[in-house]
């Protein structure tokens, strides 16, 4: 419990700055981008009026869907997801590379608690921090949605948009944890988090560009793609399974490694 | 000097290798999709896209570029290469200033009979060498990728210009992160500042693509100093080249004067 409390205390500032960053981003998107997007509806409709309706259907160009709040969320999620992934990586590295960076692993592991206890305390401290953000995000989106008196496109589909950044976080948390316990040293957390998240971002973009179906398994940032939700009303099921498998497998690997690795004397 | 540069090159070899590997995949595999397109249909699409509001196009990831032409497609790829270049440059700059502090080897290097200026200079030269190599690889891979997919190289001038543009913007980010790393005592804070700067500039580049008259914010959006449309028309903005280089020199000037008087501590 002490480890858990200690970690939470150390993480608290980081959770705050990240939440503020993402909130500012969301505010910018809601107040700046959303009106501009809705404002362009008229001219897009005018152009679409010249198209044969069959063609629009064939290309999935449904104006009502594109200019819905969900359409907006699915766009904003590209960037919110990116930031969420960065936050998750940063939290994971802070929790699991802390002793490595301060060269005090021996101090922690000579306390009278077992390694697995330390591990779970750290693990859940990280998850708690992410959950705090996840809840905040959900409340903000729901609040904004209700404030605008909108009706959802599909029943309950708003849940997917709210959950998407959080689930992406969980996945990146575990991926970064694997990196943290296996790497010899982590020089700067911000640097690693940027490389991680933007690497995944570019990977997603390339996968998107190449339009090969099987490649989507290589784009972890899009496992909970909200663009897919916009079209189909739910997540892409095989990807959800992949994420789940990765999460469980990752946790097992990290747990094993944390319990067995040799500690470098300071 | 030579020994220091060699040492730095060796120390930063691994990240360079991985970034280059990423670059290879990005540039070479990126072209795979282009095969299917028929170049002759490009004109109609262009005219059609021009009608749409830019916000709408940006939303669906086609910010005013005709991805059906080889040039437009290449521009999309190069935008990702630009992101990579910037992040790589950020890390090179921050590393040059803070690596010894993080690894707690700073006492060793800074007690050698060489001035701080010289040591930082050597580190930055090594960083610049890697950034240059990265840009050269980008240029080379772009040329190699086209014949692999039996594409006719109709864009050799734009390829050259894109490589130069990415390189110049990369140099700017290298200098910026060097400055930020010297401004903060803790390496972590310096890197964080660099990250925030990068995210802000990236955000500005996204906004730039969405605006109908983006020229007003071009001066504060270094990632759009050299726009794809310009480069594809074989034009290279000389004034922004000067601005980018001047800003880099200014940042370095401050970085050196800051580094000279900073208190060296671990982390």
Coordinates of C-alpha atoms in Angstrom, one line a residue, chain A residues 17-18 21 28 33 36-37 40 43-44 47-48 50-51 55 61 66-67 71-72 75 78-79 82-83 86 101-103 184-192 194-195 198-199 201-203 205-206 209-212, chain B residues 11-12 14 19 25-26 29-33 48 51-53 55-56 58-60 62 67 73 76-77 80-81 83-84 87 90-91 95 99 102-104 186-188 191-192 195-196 198-199 202 206-207 210 267:
Chain A
X17 CA -0.6 18.4 -16.5
X18 CA -1.6 15.8 -19.0
X21 CA -3.1 19.5 -21.9
X28 CA -9.8 24.0 -28.8
X33 CA -12.8 23.2 -34.9
X36 CA -15.8 25.5 -38.5
X37 CA -16.6 22.0 -39.4
X40 CA -18.6 24.0 -43.9
X43 CA -20.9 24.2 -49.1
X44 CA -20.2 20.4 -48.9
X47 CA -21.1 20.0 -53.9
X48 CA -22.7 16.7 -53.0
X50 CA -24.2 17.5 -58.0
X51 CA -23.2 13.9 -57.4
X55 CA -22.1 7.2 -55.7
X61 CA -20.5 9.9 -47.9
X66 CA -20.2 13.2 -41.3
X67 CA -21.5 16.4 -39.7
X71 CA -18.2 12.6 -36.7
X72 CA -16.5 15.3 -34.9
X75 CA -11.9 13.2 -36.0
X78 CA -7.1 11.0 -33.8
X79 CA -5.4 13.7 -31.8
X82 CA -2.3 10.4 -29.8
X83 CA -2.0 12.5 -26.6
X86 CA 1.7 9.7 -24.9
X101 CA 16.6 6.2 -13.6
X102 CA 17.4 7.1 -10.0
X103 CA 19.6 4.1 -9.6
X184 CA 18.8 -0.8 -19.9
X185 CA 18.1 2.8 -19.2
X186 CA 15.5 5.4 -20.0
X187 CA 17.2 8.7 -20.4
X188 CA 14.2 11.0 -20.7
X189 CA 10.6 10.0 -20.3
X190 CA 9.3 12.8 -22.5
X191 CA 11.6 11.8 -25.3
X192 CA 10.6 8.2 -25.1
X194 CA 7.1 11.3 -28.0
X195 CA 9.0 8.7 -30.0
X198 CA 4.4 9.6 -32.8
X199 CA 5.9 6.3 -34.0
X201 CA 0.8 7.7 -35.1
X202 CA 2.9 7.4 -38.3
X203 CA 2.4 3.6 -38.3
X205 CA -1.1 6.7 -41.0
X206 CA 0.9 4.4 -43.2
X209 CA -2.6 4.8 -46.7
X210 CA -1.8 1.3 -47.8
X211 CA -5.4 0.1 -47.3
X212 CA -4.4 -3.5 -46.7
Chain B
X11 CA 27.3 6.9 -28.5
X12 CA 24.4 8.0 -30.7
X14 CA 21.9 3.1 -32.0
X19 CA 15.3 6.0 -36.8
X25 CA 10.1 1.3 -44.0
X26 CA 8.2 4.6 -44.2
X29 CA 6.9 0.6 -48.0
X30 CA 4.9 3.8 -48.2
X31 CA 4.9 3.7 -52.0
X32 CA 3.3 0.2 -52.1
X33 CA -0.2 1.6 -52.4
X48 CA -13.1 18.3 -57.5
X51 CA -14.2 22.9 -54.4
X52 CA -14.4 21.5 -50.9
X53 CA -13.7 23.6 -47.8
X55 CA -11.7 21.9 -43.0
X56 CA -13.7 19.2 -44.6
X58 CA -8.4 18.0 -43.5
X59 CA -11.1 16.0 -41.5
X60 CA -10.8 13.2 -44.0
X62 CA -6.6 14.9 -47.7
X67 CA -2.9 11.9 -53.7
X73 CA 1.4 11.1 -52.8
X76 CA 1.9 13.0 -48.0
X77 CA 4.7 10.6 -47.2
X80 CA 5.4 11.9 -42.0
X81 CA 9.1 12.0 -42.7
X83 CA 7.6 14.5 -38.2
X84 CA 10.3 11.8 -37.8
X87 CA 11.5 14.3 -33.3
X90 CA 14.8 17.1 -30.9
X91 CA 16.4 14.1 -29.3
X95 CA 21.1 14.5 -25.9
X99 CA 23.4 13.0 -21.9
X102 CA 21.9 11.8 -17.1
X103 CA 24.5 9.1 -17.3
X104 CA 26.5 10.8 -14.5
X186 CA 16.8 19.1 -15.2
X187 CA 17.2 17.1 -18.4
X188 CA 13.7 15.8 -18.1
X191 CA 13.1 17.4 -23.0
X192 CA 9.5 18.1 -21.9
X195 CA 8.2 18.0 -26.7
X196 CA 5.6 20.7 -25.9
X198 CA 7.1 20.2 -31.1
X199 CA 3.5 19.4 -30.3
X202 CA 2.8 20.1 -35.1
X206 CA -2.5 20.8 -38.8
X207 CA -4.3 24.1 -38.3
X210 CA -7.3 23.6 -42.4
X267 CA 20.3 14.9 -13.9

